[in-house]
Every structure is written in structure tokens, then in C-alpha cells.
Amino acid sequence: MTLHAPIVGAPVSRVDGPDKVTGRARYAAEFALDNLAFAALVLATVPAGRIRSIDASRAEARPGVIAVLHHGNAPRLPYNTMRQRPQVDPKSGEQLRVFQDDRVHFNGQPVAVVVASTQEEADLAAALVEVAYEADPPETGFDPARGRQPTTQTQRGGRPGDTARGDADRALAAAPVTVDARYVQAREHHNAIEPHATIALWEGERLTLFDKTQWPDNDRKEIAHIFGIPEDRIRVVAPFIGGAFGSALRTWPHVTIAALAARVAGRPVRVELTRRELYVSIGFRPHTEQRVALGAEPDGRLTAIIHEATGQTAGYEEYAEVTLDPSRNLYACPNVRSTYRLVDMNTNSPCPMRAPGTVTGVLALEIAMDELAVALGLDPVELRLRNHAERDEHKNLPWSSKALRECYRQAAERFGWSRRDPTPRSMRDGHHLVGYGMATAVYPAHRAKASARATVYANGTALIQAAGADMGPGTYTSMAQVAAQTLGLPVERVQVELGDTNLPDAPVHGGSITMASLGSAVQAACQALRTDLRRAAEAAPRPLDPQAPYETLLGALDLDRVAAEASSAPGNESQTFSSAAFGAVFVEVRVDEELGTVRVPRMVGAYDVGTVVNPKTARSQCIGGMVQGLGMALLEKADWDERVGRVMNANLAEYLVPVCADIGTLDVTFVESQDTILNPLGVKGVAEIALCGVAPAIVNAIHHATGRRIREVPIFPEAVMAR
Ligand code: MOS
């Protein structure tokens, strides 16, 4: 085994790229099973109440229709309680149970499903199902005054209602310089390229699910509990995911519907959600209103932070976010108080969406910090440096690594921050007002237990296998790199198989933990394989050189393959250290004074994310975060109709997302960083940090350009023009 140039750290192109661009990669809806039947959902048209009657006779009479299922005829499912709720599920309330009773919890709830031989037949018949409702007065408005404490279970799950250190209210009252303002973050939807889809196939008592999921192992576990069958009778297959951002963390009701429908139909059934159904069948980022109050000394040192957030949740289930975490630990401050409240509504349940909670909290905090810099007459970067947190003051722990100062320095330099005239409305180019803005980014770094199997074959190739998913960040590629480096093979000789519960257990593919978790397991499996092989070589009748190529070694040992499986888990480092990825984002905006339009010609981000396994895919993560952050700042908003409890723009024509023409130059730098306290690879995770900080930097740049402080995102031209 010769050592090659370092593969970890090399900009390897995606190993699954050719499969994706040639269509060989198969996504959940694309498994063309024999005898496949198709499902169409019937959705509730009232936000609250009961189903009085369902008349499916016209639908049932249509050609091709195999079954129409609803609460009046669907098999009862046990929905067994799980001993411990999966970490991706809310800790309080109850998941939506499909077709088990006549209750309507929200507009868009599935109340029936039609199964037919073709999708068109199913769609047509679904339109003929007649449902009558007894409507109840709904709670469809978001009124922060209705905000309530999270339940005890939610609080114990890391979403406390109130936290405090010092006395923030007193410190704020005594502070010589203060800002105190309210911020609004719109309800956003994931809108991944691939819609959610599930194909369910029963073979006797065995169930196979081809599903869009970020956590195949948990998908299997949840369906096992819902149907009351042993986990080992279920297989979940999810080799490719066309983007998810958190929408595929949980096992949503349509997965149960697919399995239920397939069982009744006696045929495999596909449920593929339409774009419109994606707005009610999976979750979304909750509308959140926040107050941030900051108190500071004239030199900029923070003396008080008060952060109050109120988010929306479903009435049947309590989804809560970590919105307040950034205010508790991003800056040094002796007096911090935070308050979290929830408003129950007749809506489908919100769910994590890239950097859930954190990005919302960072938005408010980082706009408030910019307002404080203006109030102090201090440079925004300098204000942040003066409040740099040398340790996590909330947990009272040292950071396992932190290179945030370096992020500010490198990003400011690449951006040309020194050319900024601090006076608002002072920089102009023709009829464009030019603004420079910046913000800090932070996202916690975690790690979970994971397993992987490594196999080396006599022809000198290797196979890496794990149940974990790849929703698009490049997990196939980065795992191949870790394996290639550890095994001493070129990356072309390493094959990776993911997304199948038949493979070794893997944790959720979310929370930016995949590289730290699964990457460490892949490394451990490859190391175990090498150890086994070395021992075998040394124990051979004629001792062999353990450094010989695999072909030679396996040939001499008369083996066609060697395999090793290993697990890797966190130790107790989270009790002695706080871990997070950091970053600094700088943006330039150009505001058309006559039209109120905002363009973002360039963004510069520098990130402290630990070891960068693949700078090419990591950069893609970061520019993706910049694009998504631009959407958050300027475009993405679900327009909620309070009268009917429904998103009005539930489609990609009216819900705006950035397109190529919206995007200028995106500049990404990774500062020198490694966190071997967190895991042996030294990685901290890339995905979610890249979204944090982008939207507030844009908001701050718009203030700098126009002198107008806008505290609600997205910022449409009418807000820029408002007098
Ligand atoms: Mo991410 S919200 O953990 O997919």
C-alpha cells in the first residue's frame, strides 16, 4: 500500500456526478416496480372541525380505481408509543394519524387517498371524492399575545421557555447605549428540487419503502411502531435525495399512507406529493417574531442582551426551535435573558429547515448588533471583536476550537471592507445606492454514533457501506475520500453504498453532523480492516509484508475479500467543551432608489468549519447557503391566508426563490481550522453554518445603502420604498 498525496482535503469531483447527470441515479419516485399503482390524496378544505361524511362512490366507479381509503374504511393502525421519541420529532403532542378518526387539524390535512392503475386515473378520481365538514372556529392567526410556554417535555428536550444569567433587565435600564427592536422572520418552505415521494411494496409480511428520507434507520423504526411490526421486516431504500434541508428528517404521514394503501391494494403503491401538497404534507420554517434588546458601554462592550422569540406551531403537536441559543453564547455578556413562546395554530406542523432556529435567532441578533454599531458610531466588525466570546458563557465551557477572529479578518480583507464609508446613503453608483453589510455566523457542532463496513477485494478495490443518506452535500464523495486515504487507495478504487437500512446503522443525515459522525465511522472501519489484514499477514505461515498492495496480500492469503465493520461514537467531550462552527459574511447591495429593487452583486464568506474534507463540495455547500440566505432576505415568504388557514402562494411561481440572475459573485474561504476534540477527522460540519449570517448581512447592507432599517424579512421593494 503506497501512500498517495493527501486525499482528505483534495477537491475531488462528485463520485456520483455522472450517475446524476445521466439519470442513472434513481430517486424515490423512480423505482419502476412491476404492477405499481398510484395514489392521489384528498386534502381537507377547512382548517378545523370534523368530517361529517365522505362519499367516494363516484370516485370508486371510475376506471382504473383500485381503492379509496379514508377514516371510514381504513384499517386501524396501532401507532405504538416509542420508548424514546426520535430526536427529529417534536417532544410533545401527537403526530398526525392518517385516516384514524374524523378530526381535521388543518387545511390540507389528508382525509382520503385514491389508489388507481395510473396517476391520471387516481388524480381524476380524487377530485370526485365528496367530503362534507362540520367546521369549528379555527385558530389561524398569529398573535404573539397568545404565546405560551413550551411544555415540560419540550423544555427538557433543550428548548427552555426562559433562561437567564445576571440581570439583563436591570443592566439594560442602566446601559448608556441601547437598542430595542422587533424582528419578523417569514414562514418559509423547503422547496427542494425533488418532491417527497414514497413507494411501498409488501411481500407477505415484509415491507420495502423506497422513500425520500434523511434518516433511513429512523424511517424504518417509525413505520414499525405505526404498523406494530418488527423493524427487521422493514427495509428502507433511499440511495439518492434531490435536496431536503430538513424536510426529510421525519417520517411524514404520506409515508404511512403509501404503506397503508399498498397493503389494502395488494400491490406496490406510489405516493408522490405535488408541489402544492408539499406545503401541507411536510413541515416548514415557522413564522417567528422576536424582540432583541442590547445594552452596551460607550466603548461597545455588551452589558445586556434580552432576546424574546415567539414561533408558530401546530395545535396537535409542539414544534419548538433553538432560536435563542445564539444570543446565549455568541458574544461575551454578563447579563442575558431569553424567553421562548409558542402560538398554537391550525396549521400543519413546522419542522427543521436548514439551521433551524439558529438562523432565525442569528438574524435578529445580528441586525440588532448592526443597529448597536450605528448607535455607538462604531464599526460593525470592531463591535463584534470587542464582544468576542473567549468561552461559551452559557454552558460555561471552553470552545473545542474557534477561529472566528480569523474569519472576520480574512473575509473583511477579501471584501474590501476598509473602503466602506460608514455613513448611510454615502456610497452611490449612478442611480444605485451602494451598501456594505456584514454579520457573524455560528452553528453548533455535534456528533452522533455511527457504523460503517469496509470491504477490500482481491482486485484491489474497496467498498464502503452505511445506511446513512446523502441529500446532496457530497457524502458519497467525502466518504470515498476518507476511505481512500485511510486504506491507502486512490479514490477511484473506492465504491460507496449509502441509503439502505440493510447496511450498518447510521444517524440522522442532518444537523451538519454527517462528516463528524459517519466520516469517523468510515475511518474506524477502514482502520479496523487494515489492522485485521496486518495481523493476518503476520500470522501467515510465510510472513507477508503488510505494506504490500491489497492484490498481493489477499492473493497470498488466498482471500477474495476482507471486511471489517466498526462504530464510532462521541465521548464525553460535550461535557467539557462547547463546539461550534463559525463564520463571517460580508455583502454588497445595490438599491435602485426609484424602483426599490435590491441586487446583491457579491457576497464574501469566511468559515471556521474544522477540517475541510473536500474544498469543492464544501464550497458548494457555502454558496448554496448564500443563495438560500439571499432568498430568506429578499424573496422567500409563504403568504398565509388567515381566513382559511392556508398558504396562498403554494407553488414555485408565486413563492419566490433565487434564480441565477439574482446571484452575483460568491466568494468562499475556509480559515485554518481543525477540531480533533470533536472527532478524529477534525471536522465541525459545513452545511448549516453557510446559511447563518447571510440574511442579516443583506439587511444590514440595505440599511447602509439607504439609511432605512427594515426589520422584517423578506424585504420586498415596497418595504424599501415605504415612507
Ligand atoms: Mo438539517 S435542518 O438538519 O436537514
XYZ file of C-alpha atoms and ligand atoms in Angstrom:
727
model
C 0.000 0.000 0.000
C 1.704 3.110 -1.175
C 0.733 6.398 0.324
C -0.795 8.821 -2.096
C -0.949 12.566 -1.894
C -3.480 13.520 0.773
C -6.965 12.713 -0.467
C -8.729 14.256 2.505
C -8.573 17.938 1.655
C -8.484 17.428 -2.115
C -11.176 18.992 -4.361
C -12.397 15.628 -5.673
C -15.312 15.930 -8.119
C -18.519 14.227 -7.060
C -18.192 10.475 -7.480
C -21.963 10.273 -8.049
C -21.963 13.173 -10.518
C -22.027 11.037 -13.705
C -24.911 8.930 -12.309
C -26.871 12.053 -11.513
C -26.403 13.858 -14.803
C -27.077 10.746 -16.897
C -30.226 9.809 -14.974
C -28.802 6.523 -13.696
C -29.234 7.711 -10.111
C -32.710 6.672 -9.005
C -34.792 8.791 -6.669
C -37.662 7.508 -4.548
C -40.425 8.018 -7.121
C -38.383 6.435 -9.893
C -38.258 2.801 -8.831
C -40.341 1.248 -11.608
C -41.792 -1.748 -9.786
C -43.960 -4.340 -11.552
C -47.660 -3.771 -11.091
C -47.092 -0.366 -9.476
C -50.256 1.510 -8.534
C -50.521 5.235 -7.965
C -52.047 7.300 -5.213
C -53.722 10.695 -5.147
C -54.535 12.469 -1.905
C -57.755 14.183 -0.985
C -56.997 17.124 1.313
C -59.196 18.827 3.882
C -60.591 22.170 2.754
C -61.373 23.542 6.210
C -58.777 24.424 8.866
C -60.585 22.866 11.829
C -63.523 20.635 12.586
C -64.830 17.173 11.765
C -65.538 15.196 8.656
C -69.320 14.795 8.562
C -69.403 12.433 5.600
C -67.344 11.101 2.746
C -68.966 9.941 -0.462
C -66.472 8.044 -2.593
C -68.982 6.364 -4.893
C -68.283 8.491 -7.949
C -64.530 8.039 -7.467
C -64.858 4.296 -6.958
C -66.828 3.974 -10.188
C -64.022 5.480 -12.280
C -61.997 3.128 -14.485
C -58.679 2.068 -13.025
C -59.595 2.869 -9.431
C -58.479 0.144 -7.050
C -59.395 1.587 -3.672
C -60.445 4.755 -1.892
C -59.307 4.868 1.717
C -60.494 7.236 4.435
C -61.224 7.155 8.147
C -64.500 5.359 7.499
C -62.890 2.275 5.977
C -59.121 2.357 6.567
C -57.570 -0.355 8.759
C -56.856 0.848 12.294
C -53.142 1.189 12.939
C -51.675 0.683 16.415
C -49.392 3.774 16.375
C -47.395 2.228 19.208
C -45.654 4.652 21.521
C -41.897 4.799 21.094
C -39.885 4.427 24.266
C -37.893 7.440 23.215
C -39.072 9.845 20.572
C -36.646 10.251 17.696
C -34.584 13.402 18.074
C -36.112 14.740 14.839
C -39.680 14.563 16.194
C -41.320 17.112 18.487
C -41.214 16.087 22.123
C -44.792 16.992 22.883
C -48.181 16.402 21.297
C -49.016 13.661 18.832
C -48.030 13.103 15.242
C -50.837 13.287 12.722
C -52.539 9.897 12.442
C -53.748 9.117 8.956
C -57.357 8.062 8.390
C -57.867 7.013 12.013
C -60.621 9.441 13.006
C -62.802 12.260 11.696
C -60.829 15.165 13.180
C -59.499 17.924 10.941
C -56.483 19.752 12.395
C -55.520 21.922 9.451
C -56.456 22.929 5.948
C -54.673 20.490 3.668
C -54.685 17.510 6.018
C -55.068 14.268 4.032
C -58.605 12.927 4.564
C -58.652 10.245 1.852
C -56.425 8.564 -0.707
C -57.369 7.144 -4.085
C -55.314 4.277 -5.479
C -55.521 3.609 -9.209
C -53.619 1.932 -12.025
C -52.275 5.224 -13.342
C -51.537 8.563 -11.749
C -54.020 10.291 -14.043
C -56.854 7.944 -13.074
C -56.034 8.474 -9.405
C -55.923 12.262 -9.749
C -59.217 12.405 -11.599
C -60.987 10.129 -9.119
C -59.590 12.068 -6.148
C -61.343 15.162 -7.465
C -64.630 13.242 -7.349
C -64.462 12.278 -3.672
C -67.070 14.349 -1.877
C -66.266 15.349 1.676
C -68.613 17.293 3.926
C -67.304 19.003 7.046
C -68.575 20.334 10.300
C -66.239 23.272 10.642
C -65.050 24.559 14.017
C -63.867 28.130 14.591
C -60.169 27.874 13.738
C -57.096 29.441 15.299
C -55.426 30.631 12.132
C -53.995 33.971 13.209
C -50.511 34.506 14.614
C -50.888 36.690 17.651
C -47.801 36.821 19.907
C -50.128 37.721 22.793
C -51.382 34.132 22.585
C -47.813 32.878 23.052
C -47.442 30.218 25.725
C -44.553 28.452 27.422
C -43.284 25.280 25.764
C -44.393 22.144 27.602
C -42.099 20.477 30.110
C -41.185 17.704 27.654
C -40.130 20.299 25.095
C -38.163 22.259 27.691
C -36.382 19.099 28.788
C -35.608 18.461 25.124
C -33.410 21.567 25.011
C -35.973 24.285 24.258
C -36.321 26.123 27.562
C -39.013 28.763 27.849
C -36.879 31.114 29.909
C -33.178 31.318 30.667
C -31.141 33.995 32.389
C -27.681 34.795 33.617
C -27.140 38.014 35.576
C -29.934 40.584 35.495
C -30.428 41.684 31.912
C -33.429 43.958 32.501
C -31.639 45.956 35.181
C -28.453 46.109 33.083
C -30.445 47.298 30.067
C -32.084 50.045 32.111
C -28.667 51.181 33.327
C -26.868 50.900 29.979
C -25.598 54.167 28.469
C -26.302 52.925 24.914
C -29.197 50.686 23.977
C -31.171 49.311 21.066
C -34.512 47.576 21.468
C -36.414 46.363 18.426
C -38.720 43.719 16.948
C -37.888 41.440 14.061
C -40.021 39.183 11.895
C -38.940 36.060 10.039
C -41.451 34.817 7.443
C -42.726 31.280 7.192
C -40.508 29.549 4.641
C -40.836 26.253 2.796
C -38.047 23.879 1.773
C -38.944 23.600 -1.939
C -36.216 21.066 -2.716
C -35.860 20.052 -6.358
C -37.114 16.530 -5.667
C -40.651 16.422 -4.294
C -41.217 13.970 -1.467
C -42.279 10.539 -2.618
C -42.683 7.042 -1.217
C -43.171 3.705 -2.941
C -44.375 0.944 -0.616
C -44.049 -2.725 -1.503
C -45.403 -5.538 0.672
C -44.092 -9.047 0.058
C -46.035 -11.145 2.541
C -45.271 -9.602 5.906
C -42.201 -7.800 4.634
C -42.373 -4.132 3.717
C -39.931 -2.262 1.493
C -40.129 1.517 1.322
C -38.412 3.493 -1.402
C -38.516 6.826 0.292
C -37.079 10.295 0.318
C -35.588 10.325 3.791
C -32.604 11.851 5.561
C -32.701 9.034 8.088
C -33.492 5.576 6.690
C -32.978 3.817 10.038
C -35.481 6.080 11.756
C -37.951 5.797 8.882
C -37.905 2.045 9.463
C -38.300 2.450 13.208
C -41.233 4.872 12.974
C -43.149 2.795 10.434
C -42.515 -0.304 12.569
C -44.167 1.462 15.519
C -47.033 2.874 13.490
C -47.878 -0.546 11.993
C -46.880 -2.566 15.047
C -44.496 -4.823 13.149
C -40.888 -5.732 13.942
C -38.248 -3.465 12.458
C -36.457 -6.360 10.809
C -39.417 -6.889 8.482
C -38.966 -3.421 7.011
C -36.333 -2.206 4.593
C -35.961 1.438 3.632
C -34.113 2.265 0.423
C -33.030 5.860 -0.215
C -29.902 5.960 -2.354
C -30.359 9.489 -3.705
C -32.131 12.583 -2.453
C -32.715 15.666 -4.547
C -32.277 18.135 -1.710
C -34.086 18.155 1.610
C -32.832 20.866 4.044
C -34.545 19.090 6.959
C -37.862 18.332 5.243
C -36.959 14.624 5.108
C -35.740 14.229 8.684
C -39.094 12.955 9.943
C -41.358 10.219 8.695
C -44.333 12.193 7.387
C -47.927 10.959 7.099
C -47.646 10.269 3.357
C -45.142 7.504 4.096
C -47.740 5.783 6.261
C -50.358 6.404 3.575
C -48.172 4.667 0.977
C -47.669 1.628 3.205
C -51.342 1.502 4.168
C -52.547 1.888 0.586
C -50.163 -0.788 -0.691
C -51.388 -3.193 1.937
C -55.039 -2.638 1.062
C -54.440 -2.618 -2.688
C -52.292 -5.737 -2.592
C -49.925 -4.005 -4.982
C -46.985 -1.665 -4.633
C -48.217 1.921 -4.393
C -46.512 5.212 -5.077
C -47.371 8.448 -3.305
C -45.643 11.374 -4.955
C -46.511 14.744 -3.483
C -47.305 17.588 -5.839
C -45.650 20.978 -5.364
C -48.829 22.270 -3.756
C -49.061 19.268 -1.431
C -45.505 19.913 -0.254
C -46.834 22.987 1.546
C -49.118 20.916 3.771
C -47.694 17.374 3.811
C -44.232 18.127 5.172
C -43.051 20.872 7.517
C -41.719 24.386 7.055
C -39.711 27.054 8.859
C -42.133 28.681 11.293
C -43.083 32.336 11.172
C -41.228 33.836 14.139
C -41.418 37.248 15.785
C -38.604 38.392 18.045
C -37.559 41.209 20.291
C -33.868 41.856 20.818
C -32.686 44.492 23.260
C -28.986 45.220 23.697
C -27.272 47.409 26.255
C -23.650 48.497 25.913
C -20.958 50.695 27.394
C -19.825 53.601 25.191
C -16.777 51.507 24.182
C -19.141 48.856 22.766
C -18.867 46.189 25.445
C -22.234 44.458 25.830
C -23.783 44.699 29.285
C -27.230 43.298 28.475
C -28.852 41.006 25.924
C -32.579 40.348 26.019
C -33.957 38.066 23.352
C -37.608 37.077 23.236
C -38.932 34.866 20.453
C -42.416 33.667 19.593
C -42.834 30.961 16.980
C -45.830 29.230 15.459
C -46.650 25.577 15.923
C -49.423 23.146 15.119
C -52.184 22.585 17.653
C -51.782 18.791 17.551
C -48.041 18.714 18.011
C -45.488 21.062 19.507
C -42.548 22.031 17.335
C -40.057 24.318 19.083
C -36.728 25.735 17.915
C -33.364 26.720 19.403
C -33.873 30.309 18.254
C -32.324 31.787 21.389
C -29.095 29.791 21.509
C -27.032 32.341 19.537
C -27.884 35.152 21.946
C -26.813 32.993 24.863
C -23.301 32.249 23.666
C -22.188 34.130 20.555
C -20.957 37.198 22.448
C -19.440 37.838 25.851
C -22.030 39.458 28.095
C -22.672 39.148 31.838
C -26.439 39.708 31.678
C -28.508 37.673 29.260
C -32.189 36.833 29.399
C -34.081 34.834 26.811
C -37.736 33.914 26.508
C -39.358 31.475 24.122
C -43.086 31.257 23.440
C -45.268 29.275 21.067
C -48.523 30.121 19.320
C -50.769 27.123 18.585
C -52.411 27.324 15.208
C -54.488 25.242 12.843
C -51.597 24.547 10.520
C -49.564 21.520 9.578
C -46.592 21.089 11.886
C -43.446 23.141 11.228
C -40.154 21.257 11.109
C -36.425 21.886 10.870
C -35.267 23.803 7.820
C -31.537 24.351 7.380
C -30.043 25.763 10.618
C -33.485 25.596 12.258
C -33.946 28.208 14.965
C -30.301 29.191 14.917
C -30.572 31.062 11.635
C -33.722 32.813 12.891
C -32.052 33.853 16.141
C -28.877 34.950 14.344
C -30.999 37.072 12.013
C -32.461 39.135 14.847
C -29.281 39.261 16.925
C -27.073 40.279 14.015
C -29.408 43.032 12.826
C -29.577 44.284 16.417
C -25.776 44.259 16.624
C -25.645 46.379 13.466
C -28.148 48.792 15.000
C -25.965 48.961 18.098
C -22.868 49.677 15.991
C -24.739 52.591 14.396
C -25.902 53.855 17.806
C -22.326 53.692 19.112
C -20.728 55.122 15.990
C -18.531 52.025 15.939
C -17.501 49.837 13.027
C -19.710 46.702 12.987
C -16.695 44.362 12.812
C -14.949 46.198 15.632
C -18.107 45.927 17.772
C -18.105 42.169 17.312
C -14.395 41.874 18.080
C -14.871 43.821 21.314
C -17.511 41.318 22.371
C -15.714 38.203 21.181
C -16.660 35.278 23.468
C -13.479 33.585 24.639
C -15.587 30.744 26.010
C -19.203 29.612 25.842
C -20.608 31.734 28.655
C -23.982 29.979 28.573
C -22.592 26.496 29.160
C -19.567 27.952 30.942
C -17.233 25.778 28.878
C -14.216 26.465 26.678
C -14.644 26.142 22.904
C -13.143 22.974 21.449
C -11.866 25.263 18.683
C -12.653 28.744 17.474
C -11.146 30.795 14.660
C -13.846 33.447 14.367
C -11.411 36.389 14.574
C -9.630 34.960 11.576
C -12.979 34.695 9.720
C -13.651 38.419 10.270
C -10.118 39.326 9.218
C -9.961 37.257 6.044
C -13.499 37.977 4.890
C -13.151 41.734 5.542
C -9.917 41.820 3.595
C -11.242 39.844 0.630
C -14.359 42.006 0.595
C -12.565 45.336 0.833
C -14.431 46.408 3.980
C -11.896 49.193 4.590
C -13.323 51.025 1.566
C -16.668 51.366 3.347
C -17.775 54.874 4.277
C -19.744 54.225 7.472
C -22.306 56.953 6.782
C -25.567 55.523 5.415
C -26.516 56.691 1.901
C -22.972 57.882 1.322
C -21.955 55.380 -1.360
C -23.565 55.728 -4.741
C -23.075 54.406 -8.250
C -25.297 56.150 -10.780
C -28.860 55.800 -9.575
C -27.907 52.888 -7.296
C -27.345 53.349 -3.609
C -24.472 51.058 -2.611
C -24.416 49.360 0.783
C -21.876 47.186 2.590
C -23.108 44.992 5.412
C -21.799 42.114 7.467
C -22.860 39.592 10.077
C -21.442 36.782 12.189
C -22.411 33.163 11.562
C -22.495 30.403 14.158
C -23.843 26.857 14.198
C -23.316 24.211 16.895
C -21.141 21.219 16.010
C -22.271 17.800 17.171
C -21.538 14.182 16.550
C -23.605 11.011 16.905
C -22.858 7.315 16.972
C -22.467 5.771 13.526
C -21.330 2.497 11.968
C -19.827 1.542 8.637
C -18.494 -1.504 6.834
C -15.340 -1.533 4.739
C -14.531 -4.337 2.302
C -11.380 -4.706 0.236
C -11.414 -7.133 -2.704
C -8.617 -9.186 -4.224
C -8.637 -6.932 -7.290
C -7.548 -4.018 -5.110
C -10.850 -2.155 -4.949
C -12.819 -1.250 -1.859
C -16.466 -0.896 -0.917
C -17.775 1.296 1.901
C -21.327 0.737 3.156
C -23.592 2.517 5.615
C -27.327 3.120 5.989
C -26.875 6.911 6.070
C -28.268 9.151 3.356
C -26.774 11.780 1.041
C -29.227 14.607 0.403
C -26.799 16.332 -1.916
C -23.845 17.769 0.037
C -21.477 15.159 -1.407
C -21.498 12.425 1.218
C -20.684 9.697 -1.321
C -17.624 11.651 -2.340
C -16.358 12.668 1.077
C -16.801 9.146 2.458
C -14.863 7.772 -0.523
C -12.083 10.244 0.273
C -11.861 9.297 3.941
C -11.825 5.605 2.990
C -9.268 6.066 0.212
C -6.950 7.967 2.486
C -7.284 5.510 5.364
C -6.917 2.445 3.155
C -4.110 3.954 1.064
C -6.018 3.582 -2.197
C -6.747 6.045 -4.988
C -10.253 7.405 -4.627
C -11.303 5.888 -7.989
C -10.924 2.433 -6.470
C -13.376 3.108 -3.654
C -17.069 2.496 -4.157
C -19.596 3.832 -1.616
C -23.087 2.481 -0.936
C -25.495 4.535 1.170
C -29.171 4.899 1.932
C -30.287 1.362 2.758
C -31.345 0.008 6.149
C -29.744 -3.345 5.244
C -26.394 -1.583 5.728
C -24.728 -0.666 9.062
C -26.648 1.775 11.274
C -26.187 5.474 10.691
C -27.519 8.535 12.467
C -29.677 11.248 11.019
C -28.251 12.967 7.947
C -28.925 16.419 9.315
C -27.702 18.948 11.830
C -24.427 19.127 9.868
C -23.209 16.059 11.793
C -22.707 13.599 8.941
C -18.995 14.104 8.327
C -18.151 14.140 12.040
C -20.301 11.063 12.691
C -20.345 8.821 9.638
C -16.943 10.029 8.463
C -15.426 8.925 11.768
C -17.142 5.531 11.424
C -15.821 5.053 7.895
C -12.348 5.910 9.101
C -12.703 3.467 12.012
C -13.917 0.658 9.727
C -11.001 1.177 7.344
C -8.542 1.247 10.219
C -10.053 -1.963 11.618
C -9.730 -3.601 8.224
C -6.069 -2.663 7.969
C -5.384 -3.974 11.469
C -7.102 -7.286 10.666
C -5.145 -7.625 7.470
C -1.831 -6.795 9.125
C -2.440 -9.454 11.765
C -3.364 -11.983 9.083
C -0.218 -11.106 7.138
C 1.968 -11.501 10.204
C 0.295 -14.768 11.191
C 0.680 -16.300 7.724
C 2.870 -19.452 7.533
C 5.269 -17.434 5.414
C 5.023 -13.944 6.937
C 3.948 -11.347 4.388
C 4.802 -7.696 4.095
C 1.708 -5.944 5.485
C 2.598 -2.912 3.337
C 2.250 -4.909 0.113
C -0.615 -3.951 -2.234
C -4.002 -5.437 -1.367
C -3.966 -7.582 -4.528
C -0.695 -9.198 -3.420
C -1.745 -9.624 0.200
C -5.175 -11.074 -0.487
C -3.738 -13.298 -3.208
C -1.066 -14.685 -0.871
C -3.680 -15.209 1.851
C -5.980 -16.853 -0.682
C -8.843 -14.484 0.145
C -11.273 -12.950 -2.310
C -12.122 -10.184 0.181
C -11.614 -8.869 3.700
C -14.260 -6.893 5.502
C -14.474 -5.022 8.784
C -17.314 -3.173 10.454
C -16.788 -0.504 13.081
C -18.697 2.055 15.080
C -17.600 5.445 16.199
C -19.282 7.454 18.909
C -18.746 10.688 20.778
C -17.056 10.530 24.158
C -17.789 12.942 26.984
C -16.191 15.921 25.190
C -19.524 17.755 25.078
C -19.411 17.915 28.879
C -16.019 19.593 28.880
C -16.134 21.622 25.675
C -18.619 23.600 23.632
C -18.287 23.075 19.895
C -19.460 25.221 17.031
C -18.651 26.245 13.500
C -18.184 29.979 12.967
C -18.145 32.353 10.065
C -18.266 35.944 8.884
C -20.358 37.074 5.931
C -19.912 40.358 4.048
C -22.225 41.515 1.278
C -22.626 44.402 -1.116
C -26.087 45.520 -2.171
C -27.230 47.949 -4.818
C -30.588 49.531 -4.219
C -32.481 51.203 -7.013
C -33.947 54.292 -5.391
C -36.747 54.668 -7.905
C -37.836 51.042 -8.002
C -36.879 49.825 -4.534
C -35.224 46.740 -6.006
C -32.239 45.249 -4.222
C -29.442 43.481 -6.093
C -26.619 41.624 -4.379
C -23.624 41.765 -6.718
C -21.268 39.987 -4.333
C -21.002 38.066 -1.108
C -17.858 37.043 0.739
C -17.842 34.425 3.473
C -15.009 33.050 5.575
C -15.735 29.980 7.640
C -14.188 28.115 10.545
C -15.575 24.614 9.981
C -12.670 22.423 11.098
C -11.005 20.115 8.602
C -12.365 20.580 5.093
C -12.508 17.091 3.613
C -13.375 18.339 0.134
C -12.994 22.048 -0.635
C -15.012 21.714 -3.854
C -18.157 20.206 -2.309
C -17.700 22.317 0.851
C -17.621 25.455 -1.282
C -20.787 24.262 -2.996
C -22.412 23.957 0.424
C -21.398 27.508 1.249
C -22.508 29.118 -1.997
C -25.760 27.168 -1.634
C -26.170 28.716 1.796
C -25.505 32.168 0.353
C -28.166 31.640 -2.307
C -30.647 30.367 0.267
C -29.791 33.293 2.556
C -30.498 35.714 -0.274
C -33.869 34.010 -0.625
C -34.504 34.481 3.085
C -33.566 38.166 2.949
C -35.295 39.184 -0.271
C -37.688 36.578 -1.672
C -38.975 33.643 0.361
C -42.278 34.024 2.130
C -45.318 31.821 2.444
C -48.307 34.149 2.228
C -50.759 32.931 4.834
C -54.478 33.491 4.388
C -55.812 33.810 7.916
C -59.415 33.392 6.851
C -58.920 29.834 5.626
C -55.607 28.876 7.244
C -53.812 28.209 4.018
C -50.668 29.258 2.182
C -51.843 31.248 -0.830
C -48.656 31.017 -2.890
C -48.153 27.255 -2.518
C -46.265 26.849 -5.769
C -42.952 27.790 -7.335
C -44.488 30.526 -9.495
C -45.551 32.760 -6.623
C -43.327 31.586 -3.769
C -40.102 33.197 -4.891
C -36.717 31.519 -4.697
C -33.469 32.929 -6.068
C -32.559 32.117 -9.654
C -29.212 32.505 -11.424
C -29.997 36.089 -12.430
C -30.324 37.039 -8.737
C -26.837 35.844 -7.866
C -23.590 37.750 -8.268
C -20.079 36.751 -7.256
C -19.871 34.339 -4.335
C -16.500 34.155 -2.600
C -15.830 31.402 -0.062
C -12.786 30.984 2.158
C -12.099 28.354 4.787
C -9.793 29.599 7.513
C -7.150 27.342 9.047
C -9.034 25.140 11.484
C -9.144 21.654 12.919
C -11.200 20.298 15.802
C -9.813 16.949 16.899
C -11.531 17.286 20.271
C -14.847 16.829 18.482
C -13.811 13.873 16.314
C -10.667 12.219 14.887
C -11.154 13.806 11.459
C -11.181 17.282 12.996
C -14.335 18.342 11.136
C -17.056 20.605 12.546
C -19.620 20.381 9.735
C -20.345 22.724 6.870
C -23.976 22.650 5.780
C -25.961 24.859 8.132
C -23.334 27.424 9.111
C -23.428 28.576 5.482
C -26.982 29.884 5.787
C -26.457 31.666 9.108
C -25.394 35.278 8.794
C -26.325 35.787 5.143
C -29.764 37.350 5.575
C -28.765 39.782 8.362
C -25.691 40.855 6.355
C -28.030 41.758 3.468
C -30.470 43.561 5.775
C -27.565 45.496 7.295
C -26.217 46.372 3.855
C -29.642 47.704 2.839
C -29.560 49.969 5.897
C -26.112 51.158 4.956
C -27.222 51.826 1.391
C -30.495 53.570 2.175
C -30.459 54.649 5.807
C -33.654 52.636 6.173
C -33.762 49.999 8.904
C -36.044 47.172 7.847
C -36.674 44.520 10.471
C -38.866 42.084 8.629
C -37.694 39.546 6.047
C -38.075 39.022 3.209
C -37.596 42.642 2.167
C -39.711 43.358 -0.898
C -39.361 46.588 -2.918
C -42.440 48.096 -1.239
C -40.650 47.947 2.134
C -37.602 49.658 0.653
C -39.834 52.363 -0.849
C -42.157 52.799 2.144
C -42.255 56.239 3.706
Mo -30.916 19.905 8.523
S -32.463 21.163 9.143
O -30.622 19.100 9.989
O -31.516 18.817 7.417
